[in-house]
Short mmCIF file of C-alpha atoms in Angstrom, two decimals:
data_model
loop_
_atom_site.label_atom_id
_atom_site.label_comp_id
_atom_site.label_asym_id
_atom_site.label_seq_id
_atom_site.Cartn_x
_atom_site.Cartn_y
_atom_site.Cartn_z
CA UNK A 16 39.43 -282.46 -21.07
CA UNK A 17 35.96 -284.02 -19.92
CA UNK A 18 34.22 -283.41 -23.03
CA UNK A 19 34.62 -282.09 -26.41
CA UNK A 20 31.32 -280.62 -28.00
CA UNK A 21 30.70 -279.40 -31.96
CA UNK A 22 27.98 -276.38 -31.80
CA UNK A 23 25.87 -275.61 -35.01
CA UNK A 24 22.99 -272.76 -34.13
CA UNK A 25 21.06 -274.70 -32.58
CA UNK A 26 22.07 -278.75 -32.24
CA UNK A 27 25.47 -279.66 -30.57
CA UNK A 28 27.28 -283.14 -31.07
CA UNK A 29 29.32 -283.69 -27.88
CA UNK A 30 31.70 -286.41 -26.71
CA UNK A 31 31.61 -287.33 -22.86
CA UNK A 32 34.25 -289.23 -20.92
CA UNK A 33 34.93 -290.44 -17.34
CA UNK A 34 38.03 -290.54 -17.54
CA UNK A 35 39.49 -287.12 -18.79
CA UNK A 36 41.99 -286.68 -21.75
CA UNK A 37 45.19 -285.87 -20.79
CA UNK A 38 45.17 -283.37 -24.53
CA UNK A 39 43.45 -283.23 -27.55
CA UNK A 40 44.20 -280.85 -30.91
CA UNK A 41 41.41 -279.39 -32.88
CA UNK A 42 41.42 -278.27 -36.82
CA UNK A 43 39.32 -275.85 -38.36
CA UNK A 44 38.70 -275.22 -42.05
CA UNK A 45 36.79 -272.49 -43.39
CA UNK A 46 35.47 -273.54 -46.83
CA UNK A 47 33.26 -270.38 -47.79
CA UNK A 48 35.09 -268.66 -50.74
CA UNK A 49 32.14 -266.04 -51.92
CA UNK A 50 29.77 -265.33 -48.79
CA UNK A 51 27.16 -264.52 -51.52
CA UNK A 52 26.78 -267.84 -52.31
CA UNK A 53 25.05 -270.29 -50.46
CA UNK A 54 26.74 -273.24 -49.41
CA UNK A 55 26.06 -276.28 -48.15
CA UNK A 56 28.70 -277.19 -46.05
CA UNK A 57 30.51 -273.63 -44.80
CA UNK A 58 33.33 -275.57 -41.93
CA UNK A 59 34.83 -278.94 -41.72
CA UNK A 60 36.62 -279.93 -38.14
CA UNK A 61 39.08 -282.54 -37.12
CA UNK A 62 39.23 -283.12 -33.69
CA UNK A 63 42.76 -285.95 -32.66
CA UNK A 64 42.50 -287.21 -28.74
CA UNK A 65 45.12 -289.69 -28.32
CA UNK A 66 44.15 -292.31 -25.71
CA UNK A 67 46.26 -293.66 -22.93
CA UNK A 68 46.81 -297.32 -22.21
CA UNK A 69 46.23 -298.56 -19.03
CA UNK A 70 47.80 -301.81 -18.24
CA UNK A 71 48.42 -302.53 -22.01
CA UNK A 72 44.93 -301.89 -22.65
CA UNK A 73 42.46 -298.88 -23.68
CA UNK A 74 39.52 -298.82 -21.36
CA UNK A 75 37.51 -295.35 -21.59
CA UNK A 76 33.88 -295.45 -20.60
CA UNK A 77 32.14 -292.50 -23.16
CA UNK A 78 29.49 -291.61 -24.01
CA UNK A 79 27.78 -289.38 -27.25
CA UNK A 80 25.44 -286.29 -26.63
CA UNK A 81 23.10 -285.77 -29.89
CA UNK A 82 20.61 -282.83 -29.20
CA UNK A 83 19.27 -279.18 -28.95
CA UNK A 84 21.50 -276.61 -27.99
CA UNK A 85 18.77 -276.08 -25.35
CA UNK A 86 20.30 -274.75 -21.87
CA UNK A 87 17.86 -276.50 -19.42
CA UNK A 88 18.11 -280.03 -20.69
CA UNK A 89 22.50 -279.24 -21.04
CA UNK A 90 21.97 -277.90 -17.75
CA UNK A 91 20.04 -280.88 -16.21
CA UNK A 92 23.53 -283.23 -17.07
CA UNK A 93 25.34 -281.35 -14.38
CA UNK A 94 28.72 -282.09 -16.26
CA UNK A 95 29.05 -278.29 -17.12
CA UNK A 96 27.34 -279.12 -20.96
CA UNK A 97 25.56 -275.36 -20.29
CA UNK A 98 29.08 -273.73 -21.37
CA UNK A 99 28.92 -274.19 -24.88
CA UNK A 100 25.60 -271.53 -25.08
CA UNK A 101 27.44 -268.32 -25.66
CA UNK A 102 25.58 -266.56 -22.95
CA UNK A 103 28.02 -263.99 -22.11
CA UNK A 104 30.50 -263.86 -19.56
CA UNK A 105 30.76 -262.53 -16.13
CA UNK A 106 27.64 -260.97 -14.89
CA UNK A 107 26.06 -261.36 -18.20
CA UNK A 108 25.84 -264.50 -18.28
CA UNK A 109 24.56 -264.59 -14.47
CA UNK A 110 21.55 -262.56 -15.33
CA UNK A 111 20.99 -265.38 -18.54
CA UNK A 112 21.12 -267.67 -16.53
CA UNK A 113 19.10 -266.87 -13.46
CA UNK A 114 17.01 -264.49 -14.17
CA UNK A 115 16.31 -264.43 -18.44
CA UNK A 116 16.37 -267.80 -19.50
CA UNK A 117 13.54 -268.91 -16.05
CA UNK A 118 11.73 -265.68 -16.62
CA UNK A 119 11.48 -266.71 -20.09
CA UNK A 120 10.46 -270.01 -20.06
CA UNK A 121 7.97 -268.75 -17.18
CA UNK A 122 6.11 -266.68 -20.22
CA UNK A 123 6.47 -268.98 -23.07
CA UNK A 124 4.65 -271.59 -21.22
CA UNK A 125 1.56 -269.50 -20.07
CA UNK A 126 1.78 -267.55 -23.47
CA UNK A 127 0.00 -268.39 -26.38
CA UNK A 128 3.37 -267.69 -28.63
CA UNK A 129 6.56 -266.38 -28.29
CA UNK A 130 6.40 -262.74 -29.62
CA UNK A 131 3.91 -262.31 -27.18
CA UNK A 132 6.50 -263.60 -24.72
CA UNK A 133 9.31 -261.35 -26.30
CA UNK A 134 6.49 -258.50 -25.93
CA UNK A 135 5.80 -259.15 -21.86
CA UNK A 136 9.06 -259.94 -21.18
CA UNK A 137 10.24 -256.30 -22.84
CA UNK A 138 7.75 -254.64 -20.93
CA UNK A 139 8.24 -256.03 -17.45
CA UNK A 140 12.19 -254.93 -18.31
CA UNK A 141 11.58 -251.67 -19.15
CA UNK A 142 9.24 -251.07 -16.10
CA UNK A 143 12.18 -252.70 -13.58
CA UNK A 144 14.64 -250.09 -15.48
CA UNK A 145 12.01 -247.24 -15.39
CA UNK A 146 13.68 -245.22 -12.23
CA UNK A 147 16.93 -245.38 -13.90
CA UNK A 148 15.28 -243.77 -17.10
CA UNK A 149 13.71 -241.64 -14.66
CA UNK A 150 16.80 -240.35 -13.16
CA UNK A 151 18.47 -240.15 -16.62
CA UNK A 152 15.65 -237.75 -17.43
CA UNK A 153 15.74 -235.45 -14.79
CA UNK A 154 19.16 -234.80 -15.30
CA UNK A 155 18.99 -233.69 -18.71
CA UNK A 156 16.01 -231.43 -17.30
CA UNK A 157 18.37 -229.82 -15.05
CA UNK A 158 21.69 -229.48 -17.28
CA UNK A 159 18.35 -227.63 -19.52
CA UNK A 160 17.78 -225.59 -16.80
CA UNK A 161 21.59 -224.64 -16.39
CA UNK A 162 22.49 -224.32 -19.75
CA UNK A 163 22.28 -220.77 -20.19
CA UNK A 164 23.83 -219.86 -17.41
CA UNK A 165 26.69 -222.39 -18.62
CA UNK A 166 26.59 -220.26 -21.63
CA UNK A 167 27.33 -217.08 -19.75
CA UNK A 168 30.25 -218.83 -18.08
CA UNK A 169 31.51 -219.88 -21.57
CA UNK A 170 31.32 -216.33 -22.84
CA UNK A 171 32.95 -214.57 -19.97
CA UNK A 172 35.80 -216.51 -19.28
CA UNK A 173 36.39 -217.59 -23.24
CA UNK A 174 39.91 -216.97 -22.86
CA UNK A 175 40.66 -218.43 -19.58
CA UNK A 176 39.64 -222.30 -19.99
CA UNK A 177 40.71 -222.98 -16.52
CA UNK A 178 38.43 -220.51 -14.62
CA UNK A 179 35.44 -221.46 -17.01
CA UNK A 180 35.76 -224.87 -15.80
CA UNK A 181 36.05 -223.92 -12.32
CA UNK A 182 33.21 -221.54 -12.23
CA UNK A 183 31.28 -224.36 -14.08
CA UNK A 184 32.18 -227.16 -11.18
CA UNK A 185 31.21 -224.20 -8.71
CA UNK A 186 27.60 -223.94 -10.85
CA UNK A 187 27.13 -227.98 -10.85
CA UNK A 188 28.39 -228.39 -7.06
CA UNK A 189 25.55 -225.20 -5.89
CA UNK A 190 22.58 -226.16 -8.56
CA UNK A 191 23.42 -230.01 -7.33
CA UNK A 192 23.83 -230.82 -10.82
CA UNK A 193 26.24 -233.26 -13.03
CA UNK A 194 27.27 -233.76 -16.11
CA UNK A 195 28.16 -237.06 -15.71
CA UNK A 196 24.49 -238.09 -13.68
CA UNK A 197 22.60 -238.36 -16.64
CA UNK A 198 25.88 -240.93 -18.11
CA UNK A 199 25.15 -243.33 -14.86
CA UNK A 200 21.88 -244.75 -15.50
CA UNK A 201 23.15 -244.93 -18.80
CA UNK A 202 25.93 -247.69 -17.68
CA UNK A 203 23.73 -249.10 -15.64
CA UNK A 204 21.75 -250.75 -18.18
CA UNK A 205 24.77 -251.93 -20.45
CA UNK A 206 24.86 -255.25 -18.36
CA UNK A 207 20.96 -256.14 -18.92
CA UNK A 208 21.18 -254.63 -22.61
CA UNK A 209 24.30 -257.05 -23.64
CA UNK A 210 23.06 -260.13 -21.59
CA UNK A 211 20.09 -259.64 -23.85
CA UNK A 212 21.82 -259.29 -27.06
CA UNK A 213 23.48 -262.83 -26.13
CA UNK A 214 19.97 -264.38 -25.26
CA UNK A 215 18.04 -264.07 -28.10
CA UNK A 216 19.89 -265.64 -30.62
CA UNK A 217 20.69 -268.49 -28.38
CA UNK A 218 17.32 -269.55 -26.93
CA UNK A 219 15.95 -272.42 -28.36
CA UNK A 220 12.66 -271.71 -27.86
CA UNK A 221 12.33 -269.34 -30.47
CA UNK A 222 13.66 -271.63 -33.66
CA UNK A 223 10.55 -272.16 -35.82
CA UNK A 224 8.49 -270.10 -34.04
CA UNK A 225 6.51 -267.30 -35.84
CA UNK A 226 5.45 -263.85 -35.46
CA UNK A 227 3.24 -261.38 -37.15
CA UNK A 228 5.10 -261.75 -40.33
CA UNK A 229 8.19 -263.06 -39.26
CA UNK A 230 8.12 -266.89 -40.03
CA UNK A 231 10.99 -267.90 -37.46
CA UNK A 232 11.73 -265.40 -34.18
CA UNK A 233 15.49 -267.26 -34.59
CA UNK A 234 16.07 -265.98 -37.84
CA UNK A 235 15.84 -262.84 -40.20
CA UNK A 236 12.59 -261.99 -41.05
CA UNK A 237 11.81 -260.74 -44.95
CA UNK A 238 9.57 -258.58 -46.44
CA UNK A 239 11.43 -258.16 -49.52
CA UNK A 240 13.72 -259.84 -51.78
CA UNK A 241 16.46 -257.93 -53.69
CA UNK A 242 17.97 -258.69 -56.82
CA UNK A 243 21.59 -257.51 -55.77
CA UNK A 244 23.71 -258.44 -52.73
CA UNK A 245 24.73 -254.96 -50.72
CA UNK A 246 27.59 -255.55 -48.58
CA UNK A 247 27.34 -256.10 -45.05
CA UNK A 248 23.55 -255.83 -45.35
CA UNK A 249 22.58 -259.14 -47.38
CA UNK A 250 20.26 -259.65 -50.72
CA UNK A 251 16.54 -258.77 -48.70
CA UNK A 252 14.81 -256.05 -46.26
CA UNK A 253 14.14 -257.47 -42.93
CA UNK A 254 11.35 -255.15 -41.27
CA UNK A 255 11.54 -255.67 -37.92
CA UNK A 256 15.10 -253.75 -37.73
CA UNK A 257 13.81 -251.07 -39.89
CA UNK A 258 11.00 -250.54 -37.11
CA UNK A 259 13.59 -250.53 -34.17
CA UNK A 260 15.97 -248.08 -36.27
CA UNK A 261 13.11 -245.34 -36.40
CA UNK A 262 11.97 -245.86 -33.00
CA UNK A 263 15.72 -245.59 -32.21
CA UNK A 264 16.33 -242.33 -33.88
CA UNK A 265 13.16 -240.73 -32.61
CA UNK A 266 14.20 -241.67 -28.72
CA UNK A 267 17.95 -240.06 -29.51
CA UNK A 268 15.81 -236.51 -30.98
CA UNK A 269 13.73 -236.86 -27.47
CA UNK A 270 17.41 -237.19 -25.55
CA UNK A 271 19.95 -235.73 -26.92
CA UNK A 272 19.03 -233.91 -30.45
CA UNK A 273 18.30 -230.85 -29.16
CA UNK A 274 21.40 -230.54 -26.38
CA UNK A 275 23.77 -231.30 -29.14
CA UNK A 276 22.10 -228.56 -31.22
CA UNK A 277 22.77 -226.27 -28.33
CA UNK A 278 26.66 -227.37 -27.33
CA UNK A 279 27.68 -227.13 -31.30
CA UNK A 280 31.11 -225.37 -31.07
CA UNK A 281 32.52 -223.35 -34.15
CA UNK A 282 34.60 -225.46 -35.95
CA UNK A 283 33.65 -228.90 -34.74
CA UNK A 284 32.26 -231.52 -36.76
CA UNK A 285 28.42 -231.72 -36.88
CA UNK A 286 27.63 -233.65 -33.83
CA UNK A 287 24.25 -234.56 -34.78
CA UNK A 288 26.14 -237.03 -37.17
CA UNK A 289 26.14 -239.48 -34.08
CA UNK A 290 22.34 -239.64 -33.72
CA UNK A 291 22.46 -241.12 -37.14
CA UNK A 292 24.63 -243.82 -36.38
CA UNK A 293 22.87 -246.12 -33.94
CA UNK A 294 19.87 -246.33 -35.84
CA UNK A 295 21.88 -246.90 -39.09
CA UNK A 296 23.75 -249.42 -37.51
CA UNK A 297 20.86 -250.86 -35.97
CA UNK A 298 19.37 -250.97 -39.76
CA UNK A 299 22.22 -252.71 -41.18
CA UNK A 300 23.52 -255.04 -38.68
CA UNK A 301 20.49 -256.60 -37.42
CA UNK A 302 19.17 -256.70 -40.78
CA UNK A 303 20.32 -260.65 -40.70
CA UNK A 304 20.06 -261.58 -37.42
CA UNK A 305 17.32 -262.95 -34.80
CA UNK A 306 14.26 -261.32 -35.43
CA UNK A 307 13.22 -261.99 -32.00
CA UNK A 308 15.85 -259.62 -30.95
CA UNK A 309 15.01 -256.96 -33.52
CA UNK A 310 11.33 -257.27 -31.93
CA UNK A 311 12.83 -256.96 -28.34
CA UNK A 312 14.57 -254.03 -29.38
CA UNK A 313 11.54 -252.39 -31.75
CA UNK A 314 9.20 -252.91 -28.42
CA UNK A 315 11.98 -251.29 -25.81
CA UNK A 316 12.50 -248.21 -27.21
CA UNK A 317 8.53 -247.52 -27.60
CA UNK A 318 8.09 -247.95 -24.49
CA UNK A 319 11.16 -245.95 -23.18
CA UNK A 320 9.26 -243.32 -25.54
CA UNK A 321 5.97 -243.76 -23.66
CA UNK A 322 7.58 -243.90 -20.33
CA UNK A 323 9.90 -240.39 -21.47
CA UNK A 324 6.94 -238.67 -22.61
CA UNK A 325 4.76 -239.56 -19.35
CA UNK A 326 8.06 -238.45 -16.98
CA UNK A 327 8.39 -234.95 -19.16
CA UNK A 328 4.31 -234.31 -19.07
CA UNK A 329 2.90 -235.78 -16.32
CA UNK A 330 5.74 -236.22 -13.52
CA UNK A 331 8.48 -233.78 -14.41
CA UNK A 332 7.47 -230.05 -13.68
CA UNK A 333 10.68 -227.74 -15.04
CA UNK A 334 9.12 -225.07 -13.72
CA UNK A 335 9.63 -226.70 -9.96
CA UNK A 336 12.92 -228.06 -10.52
CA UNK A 337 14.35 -224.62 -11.78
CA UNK A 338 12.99 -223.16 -8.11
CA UNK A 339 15.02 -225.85 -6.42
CA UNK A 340 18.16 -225.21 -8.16
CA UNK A 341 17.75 -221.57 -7.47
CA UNK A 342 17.16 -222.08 -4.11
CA UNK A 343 19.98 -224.97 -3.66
CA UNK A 344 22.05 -222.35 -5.35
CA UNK A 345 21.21 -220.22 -2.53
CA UNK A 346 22.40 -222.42 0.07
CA UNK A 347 26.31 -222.89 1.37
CA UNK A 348 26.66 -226.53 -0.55
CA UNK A 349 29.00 -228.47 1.56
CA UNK A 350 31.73 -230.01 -1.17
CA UNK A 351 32.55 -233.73 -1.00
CA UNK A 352 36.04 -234.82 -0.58
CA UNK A 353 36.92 -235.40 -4.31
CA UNK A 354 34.85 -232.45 -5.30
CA UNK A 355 36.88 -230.28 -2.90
CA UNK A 356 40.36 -231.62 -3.86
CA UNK A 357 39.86 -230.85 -7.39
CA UNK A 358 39.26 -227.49 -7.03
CA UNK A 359 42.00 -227.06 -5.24
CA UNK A 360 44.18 -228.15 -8.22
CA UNK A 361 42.29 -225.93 -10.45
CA UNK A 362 43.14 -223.17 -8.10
CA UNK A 363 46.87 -224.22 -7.83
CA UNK A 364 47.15 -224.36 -11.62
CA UNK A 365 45.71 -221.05 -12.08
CA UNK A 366 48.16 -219.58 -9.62
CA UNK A 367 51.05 -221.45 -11.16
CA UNK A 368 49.57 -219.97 -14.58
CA UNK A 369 49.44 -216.21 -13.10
CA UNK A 370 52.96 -216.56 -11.96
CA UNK A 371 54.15 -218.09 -15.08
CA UNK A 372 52.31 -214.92 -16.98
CA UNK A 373 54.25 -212.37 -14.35
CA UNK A 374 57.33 -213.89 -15.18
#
């Protein structure tokens, strides 16, 4: 063990030795018994490092770390200090690390605040991630294009699920089509999206600094008091998430409200239910944390609107993209090698199925 650190938000305590300790056992108290009531001391730790003598004698040459949580000043230690900023793991911490957290500081220092640097920052984001959105779009514009042909499919072969999905791959492989194209870009942006989610609330730079109305980025911001406590929510109206929850629900009606209107099976539970959910959650779990992030979030999806809206009226002609697919569909599509193999297993289970009916 070359160091043992105590993390609040935003100010570590941290014990430093040369010589490393051979163990060490830690103790943890929670002393919160009614999370509606403030308290003023919510933990108490107890840390026990037993020392070994050397020679009859304890000689340990430590030393005490009092200071911001702040990564570039735990970085400039080089003993490793930067670990105890939860900045994700695995490659979301790399992008933190090299590419957030110096992009950031970049914009904060030629900035005259820090929403304006949360603003920039959001925007040169979205633009980097703008072909991904694009390709996102334009396949939803051609599973559009397909769908009532899809429809056909579905009503011809109602009773013989195996040949409808067959005749389906057969319509994706011609068109050049998928499903699962417009789920991609989607995935992509999961690593850059979570590494995000870890950055805001841990950057340093934002504690005390304001915003519009928001009187620290680093915390909640509040509009409005309430006289009750509603669980999971908190005792005040933060309006920062309430702006990112409407932005969120308008993007999900722009992407997916009207193709879940359209697949809507008989019997099924009403699968616009889920368009409800993000922004909801959105509205109730951000409603007490990092503003800043709320903001980054708010700003994203208005300009994923803007940049939608642009693709769908100005870059994105239907009209052309349906003549492609026709004449694609036209073509003798040459099957790839996993395409290929599963229709063969669609066609041997529909022969096995046939046989099974003769019998």
């Amino acid at each position: 063990i070359s160091y043992i650190a105590y993390r609040q938000h935003f100010f570590s305590s941290i014990l430093l030795t040369d010589t490393p300790f051979a163990t060490a056992s830690f103790e943890v108290e929670n002393l919160v018994e009614d999370e509606e009531i403030d308290t003023v001391y919510t933990k108490t730790f107890a840390s026990s490092i037993p020392l070994e003598l050397k020679a009859g004698e304890l000689n340990y040459n430590m030393n005490w770390y009092y200071g911001p949580s702040d990564y570039k000043i735990l970085n400039d230690y080089d003993r490793n200090l930067d670990e105890i900023i939860p900045l994700g793991w695995g490659i979301f911490g790399w992008i933190n690390k090299y590419l957030f957290i110096p992009f950031f500081a970049f914009l904060g220092g030629v900035l005259p605040s820090y929403g304006l640097a949360i603003i920039a920052m959001t925007i040169v984001v979205r633009i980097v991630l703008s072909p991904v959105t694009y390709k996102s779009y334009l396949s939803q514009a051609k599973m559009k294009i397909l769908r009532p042909e899809i429809n056909e499919l579905n009503e011809k072969y109602k009773d013989n699920a195996m040949k409808k999905q067959q005749e389906t791959m057969k319509l994706y492989s011609k068109a050049g089509a998928s499903p699962m194209s417009g789920c991609l870009p989607a995935l992509m942006q999961i690593p850059v999206f979570y590494a995000l989610f870890q950055f805001f609330p841990s950057a340093f730079q934002l504690r005390q600094k304001s915003f519009l109305w928001a009187d620290d980025l680093s915390s909640y911001d509040v509009i409005a008091e309430l006289p009750f406590h509603i669980p999971f929510y908190g005792d005040h109206v933060s309006l920062f998430p309430i702006l990112a929850s409407v932005a969120i629900f308008i993007y999900m009606m722009m992407t997916t409200g009207q193709s879940m209107q359209a697949n809507q099976q008989p019997g099924m539970p009403n699968m616009k239910f889920l368009m409800y959910l993000s922004p909801l959650f959105m509205l109730v779990f951000f409603n007490n944390y990092a503003s800043g992030l709320s903001l980054y979030y708010f700003t994203s999806n208005l300009i994923t609107i803007g940049i939608m809206l642009v693709i769908k009226y100005v870059i994105v002609d239907e009209d052309k993209i349906h003549a492609k697919i026709q004449e694609n569909k036209k073509k003798p599509k040459k099957q790839n090698k996993f395409t290929r193999k599963f229709q063969e297993m669609m066609e041997q289970a529909e022969e096995q199925q046939k046989k099974q009916k003769g019998k």
